[in-house]
CSV table of C-alpha atoms in Angstrom, one decimal:
chain,number,residue,atom,x,y,z
A,1,GLU,CA,-13.9,9.9,7.8
A,2,VAL,CA,-11.5,7.4,6.2
A,3,ARG,CA,-8.2,7.3,8.1
A,4,LEU,CA,-4.9,5.4,7.9
A,5,LEU,CA,-2.4,5.7,10.7
A,6,GLU,CA,1.0,4.0,10.4
A,7,SER,CA,3.3,3.2,13.3
A,8,GLY,CA,6.4,1.1,14.1
A,9,GLY,CA,9.1,3.1,12.2
A,10,ASP,CA,12.5,3.2,14.0
A,11,LEU,CA,16.2,3.2,13.6
A,12,VAL,CA,17.5,-0.3,13.0
A,13,GLN,CA,20.9,-1.7,12.1
A,14,PRO,CA,21.6,-3.3,8.8
A,15,GLY,CA,20.5,-7.0,8.8
A,16,GLY,CA,17.9,-6.2,11.5
A,17,SER,CA,14.1,-6.6,11.5
A,18,LEU,CA,11.1,-4.3,12.0
A,19,ARG,CA,7.3,-4.6,11.9
A,20,LEU,CA,5.2,-1.7,10.7
A,21,SER,CA,1.5,-1.4,11.4
A,22,CYS,CA,-1.3,0.6,9.8
A,23,ALA,CA,-4.6,1.1,11.6
A,24,ALA,CA,-7.5,1.7,9.4
A,25,SER,CA,-10.9,3.4,10.2
A,26,GLY,CA,-13.9,4.8,8.5
A,27,PHE,CA,-14.4,2.1,5.8
A,28,THR,CA,-15.1,-1.6,5.6
A,29,PHE,CA,-11.5,-2.8,5.8
A,30,ASN,CA,-11.8,-6.3,4.5
A,31,TYR,CA,-13.5,-5.1,1.2
A,32,PHE,CA,-10.3,-3.4,0.0
A,33,ALA,CA,-6.8,-4.3,-1.1
A,34,MET,CA,-4.1,-2.4,0.7
A,35,SER,CA,-0.6,-1.4,-0.3
A,36,TRP,CA,2.7,-0.2,1.2
A,37,VAL,CA,4.5,2.5,-0.7
A,38,ARG,CA,7.8,4.0,0.4
A,39,GLN,CA,9.8,7.1,-0.4
A,40,ALA,CA,13.6,7.3,0.3
A,41,PRO,CA,14.9,10.7,1.4
A,42,GLY,CA,14.7,13.1,-1.5
A,43,LYS,CA,13.5,10.4,-3.9
A,44,GLY,CA,10.3,9.4,-5.6
A,45,LEU,CA,7.6,7.0,-4.7
A,46,GLU,CA,8.2,3.2,-4.9
A,47,TRP,CA,5.4,0.6,-4.5
A,48,VAL,CA,6.5,-2.1,-2.1
A,49,SER,CA,3.7,-4.7,-1.6
A,50,ARG,CA,0.0,-5.4,-1.8
A,51,VAL,CA,-2.4,-7.6,0.0
A,52,ALA,CA,-5.9,-8.5,-1.1
A,53,GLY,CA,-8.9,-7.7,1.0
A,54,SER,CA,-10.0,-11.1,2.1
A,55,SER,CA,-8.2,-13.8,0.1
A,56,GLY,CA,-4.8,-12.9,1.5
A,57,ASN,CA,-3.2,-12.9,-1.9
A,58,THR,CA,0.0,-10.8,-1.9
A,59,ASP,CA,2.4,-9.1,-4.4
A,60,TYR,CA,5.9,-7.7,-3.8
A,61,ALA,CA,8.3,-5.4,-5.6
A,62,ASP,CA,11.5,-7.2,-6.7
A,63,THR,CA,13.6,-5.0,-4.3
A,64,VAL,CA,11.9,-6.5,-1.2
A,65,LYS,CA,10.7,-10.0,-2.4
A,66,GLY,CA,11.9,-12.7,0.0
A,67,ARG,CA,12.7,-10.1,2.8
A,68,PHE,CA,9.4,-8.4,3.5
A,69,THR,CA,6.0,-9.9,4.3
A,70,VAL,CA,2.7,-8.1,4.1
A,71,SER,CA,-0.3,-9.3,6.1
A,72,ARG,CA,-3.5,-8.0,7.6
A,73,ASP,CA,-5.8,-8.7,10.5
A,74,ASN,CA,-9.3,-7.9,9.3
A,75,SER,CA,-10.7,-8.4,12.8
A,76,LYS,CA,-8.5,-5.5,14.0
A,77,ASN,CA,-8.7,-3.4,10.8
A,78,THR,CA,-4.9,-3.4,10.7
A,79,LEU,CA,-2.3,-3.9,8.0
A,80,TYR,CA,1.3,-5.0,8.7
A,81,LEU,CA,4.6,-5.1,7.0
A,82,GLU,CA,7.2,-7.4,8.4
A,83,MET,CA,10.7,-6.3,7.3
A,84,ASN,CA,13.7,-8.7,7.6
A,85,SER,CA,17.3,-8.5,6.5
A,86,LEU,CA,17.1,-4.7,6.3
A,87,ARG,CA,19.5,-2.8,4.2
A,88,THR,CA,20.6,0.8,4.2
A,89,GLU,CA,18.7,1.3,0.9
A,90,ASP,CA,15.4,0.4,2.7
A,91,THR,CA,15.7,3.7,4.6
A,92,ALA,CA,12.5,5.6,3.7
A,93,VAL,CA,9.1,6.9,4.8
A,94,TYR,CA,6.7,4.0,4.5
A,95,TYR,CA,3.1,4.9,3.6
A,96,CYS,CA,0.1,2.5,3.8
A,97,ALA,CA,-2.5,3.2,1.2
A,98,LYS,CA,-6.0,1.9,0.5
A,99,MET,CA,-6.5,0.6,-3.1
A,100,ARG,CA,-9.5,1.1,-5.2
A,101,GLY,CA,-10.6,-0.4,-8.5
A,102,ALA,CA,-12.0,-3.5,-10.2
A,103,THR,CA,-8.9,-5.1,-11.6
A,104,ARG,CA,-5.1,-4.9,-11.3
A,105,GLU,CA,-4.9,-2.8,-14.4
A,106,VAL,CA,-7.1,0.0,-12.9
A,107,TRP,CA,-6.2,-0.1,-9.2
A,108,TYR,CA,-5.0,3.1,-7.7
A,109,MET,CA,-4.3,4.4,-4.1
A,110,ASP,CA,-7.3,6.6,-3.1
A,111,VAL,CA,-6.4,7.1,0.6
A,112,TRP,CA,-2.9,7.5,2.1
A,113,GLY,CA,-1.6,7.6,5.7
A,114,LYS,CA,0.9,10.2,6.9
A,115,GLY,CA,3.7,7.7,6.9
A,116,THR,CA,6.2,6.2,9.4
A,117,THR,CA,10.0,6.6,9.1
A,118,VAL,CA,12.4,3.7,8.9
A,119,THR,CA,16.1,4.4,9.1
A,120,VAL,CA,18.6,1.6,8.5
A,121,SER,CA,22.0,2.6,9.7
A,122,SER,CA,24.8,1.3,11.9
B,1,GLN,CA,15.4,4.1,-13.6
B,2,SER,CA,11.6,4.2,-13.4
B,3,VAL,CA,9.4,2.1,-15.6
B,4,LEU,CA,7.3,5.3,-16.3
B,5,THR,CA,9.3,8.4,-17.4
B,6,GLN,CA,8.4,11.9,-16.3
B,7,PRO,CA,10.3,15.2,-16.8
B,8,PRO,CA,12.2,16.0,-13.6
B,9,SER,CA,10.8,19.5,-13.5
B,10,VAL,CA,8.4,21.9,-15.2
B,11,SER,CA,7.6,25.6,-14.4
B,12,GLY,CA,5.1,28.2,-15.3
B,13,ALA,CA,3.8,31.7,-14.2
B,14,PRO,CA,0.6,32.1,-12.3
B,15,GLY,CA,-2.4,31.8,-14.6
B,16,GLN,CA,-0.5,29.8,-17.2
B,17,ARG,CA,-1.1,26.2,-18.4
B,18,VAL,CA,1.5,23.5,-17.9
B,19,THR,CA,1.5,19.8,-18.8
B,20,ILE,CA,3.4,16.9,-17.4
B,21,SER,CA,4.0,13.8,-19.5
B,22,CYS,CA,4.2,10.2,-18.3
B,23,THR,CA,5.7,7.8,-20.9
B,24,GLY,CA,5.4,4.0,-20.4
B,25,GLY,CA,5.5,1.0,-22.7
B,26,SER,CA,3.6,-1.9,-24.1
B,27,SER,CA,3.4,-3.8,-20.8
B,28,ASN,CA,1.8,-1.0,-18.8
B,29,ILE,CA,0.1,2.1,-20.2
B,30,GLY,CA,0.1,0.6,-23.7
B,31,ALA,CA,-1.4,-2.7,-22.4
B,32,ASN,CA,-4.5,-0.9,-21.4
B,33,SER,CA,-3.6,-0.2,-17.8
B,34,ASP,CA,-5.0,3.1,-16.4
B,35,VAL,CA,-2.8,6.1,-15.6
B,36,HIS,CA,-3.3,7.8,-12.2
B,37,TRP,CA,-1.8,11.0,-10.9
B,38,TYR,CA,-0.8,12.0,-7.4
B,39,GLN,CA,0.1,15.4,-5.9
B,40,GLN,CA,2.6,15.6,-3.0
B,41,LEU,CA,2.8,19.0,-1.4
B,42,PRO,CA,6.1,19.6,0.5
B,43,GLY,CA,6.3,17.6,3.7
B,44,THR,CA,3.0,15.8,3.2
B,45,ALA,CA,1.7,12.4,2.0
B,46,PRO,CA,0.7,12.0,-1.6
B,47,LYS,CA,-3.0,12.4,-2.5
B,48,VAL,CA,-4.8,11.2,-5.6
B,49,LEU,CA,-5.4,14.0,-8.2
B,50,ILE,CA,-6.6,12.0,-11.2
B,51,TYR,CA,-7.7,8.4,-11.4
B,52,GLY,CA,-8.6,6.2,-14.3
B,53,ASN,CA,-6.8,8.4,-16.8
B,54,ASN,CA,-9.2,11.4,-16.6
B,55,ASN,CA,-11.3,11.3,-13.5
B,56,ARG,CA,-11.1,13.8,-10.6
B,57,PRO,CA,-12.0,12.8,-7.1
B,58,SER,CA,-14.4,15.2,-5.4
B,59,GLY,CA,-12.7,18.2,-4.1
B,60,VAL,CA,-10.0,18.4,-6.8
B,61,PRO,CA,-10.5,21.6,-8.9
B,62,ASP,CA,-11.4,21.2,-12.6
B,63,ARG,CA,-8.1,23.1,-13.3
B,64,PHE,CA,-6.6,19.6,-13.2
B,65,SER,CA,-7.2,17.2,-16.0
B,66,GLY,CA,-5.7,14.0,-17.3
B,67,SER,CA,-5.5,12.2,-20.6
B,68,LYS,CA,-4.1,9.0,-22.1
B,69,SER,CA,-3.0,8.1,-25.6
B,70,GLY,CA,-1.0,5.0,-26.7
B,71,THR,CA,1.8,4.4,-24.3
B,72,SER,CA,1.6,7.8,-22.6
B,73,GLY,CA,-0.4,9.7,-20.1
B,74,SER,CA,-0.6,13.5,-19.5
B,75,LEU,CA,-1.6,15.8,-16.6
B,76,ALA,CA,-2.6,19.3,-17.5
B,77,ILE,CA,-2.9,22.2,-15.0
B,78,THR,CA,-4.6,25.4,-16.1
B,79,GLY,CA,-4.8,28.7,-14.3
B,80,LEU,CA,-1.6,27.9,-12.4
B,81,GLN,CA,-1.7,29.0,-8.7
B,82,ALA,CA,1.1,29.3,-6.2
B,83,GLU,CA,-0.5,26.5,-4.1
B,84,ASP,CA,0.0,24.1,-7.1
B,85,GLU,CA,3.8,24.0,-6.4
B,86,ALA,CA,4.4,20.4,-5.5
B,87,ASP,CA,5.7,17.1,-6.8
B,88,TYR,CA,3.5,15.1,-9.2
B,89,TYR,CA,3.7,11.4,-9.8
B,90,CYS,CA,2.0,9.1,-12.4
B,91,GLN,CA,1.2,5.5,-11.6
B,92,SER,CA,0.1,2.5,-13.6
B,93,TYR,CA,0.2,-1.3,-13.5
B,94,ASP,CA,2.9,-3.3,-15.4
B,95,SER,CA,1.7,-6.7,-16.5
B,96,SER,CA,5.2,-8.0,-17.3
B,97,LEU,CA,6.5,-7.2,-13.8
B,98,SER,CA,3.1,-7.9,-12.1
B,99,GLN,CA,3.8,-4.8,-10.1
B,100,TRP,CA,2.3,-1.3,-9.7
B,101,VAL,CA,4.8,1.3,-10.9
B,102,PHE,CA,5.3,5.0,-10.4
B,103,GLY,CA,7.0,7.6,-12.5
B,104,GLY,CA,10.1,9.3,-11.1
B,105,GLY,CA,8.1,12.4,-10.3
B,106,THR,CA,8.0,16.0,-11.6
B,107,LYS,CA,8.6,19.0,-9.5
B,108,LEU,CA,6.3,21.9,-10.5
B,109,THR,CA,7.6,25.4,-9.8
B,110,VAL,CA,5.3,28.4,-10.0
B,111,LEU,CA,7.4,31.3,-11.0
């Protein structure tokens, strides 16, 4: 069974840092790109970042570029999101998602984790 | 404001048919990027409902169907059931932004 399990969410002060993890199982992890998607309380989904399966190529939403860093350790089947200079508007449930497709134009998220909650507040 | 525009809410009685639109532009849906649809039941993570404009993953009932035309995509649900009450999101890729984008979401209420 394909599973994704996020961890690392916490309450953090504005300007602080946090690292999220996503443990993957049930599929060949390094074959697939992975994304982080977040959902602020009562709001819709927002794509945050993507990392390629083996090349390490990354993409970021403009709202987090320069503050967040996505990475992966294929030997541990784990995805990470390093979040710095956190703002109150970063408060959200953060989901990791496995991506599927041949090109950027067709990629979609076929498996999602249950999410981990990040709260940025003083 | 989302790059992809969805109606905030739709509703229908059990057994009826409803559609949810997803309007994009020339840099995403109109640029040949696929439209995908996700269902998010209350308190749960999203799950893919339709991928590649009109494909259903195994396990998704054939009451759900998708289509794409020009700069818009559409999700249709026939034979509406109480368990379909959820939030629905469309997603595509925007080549100008070099980012994956979601619609703002549509809340479906089964009357």
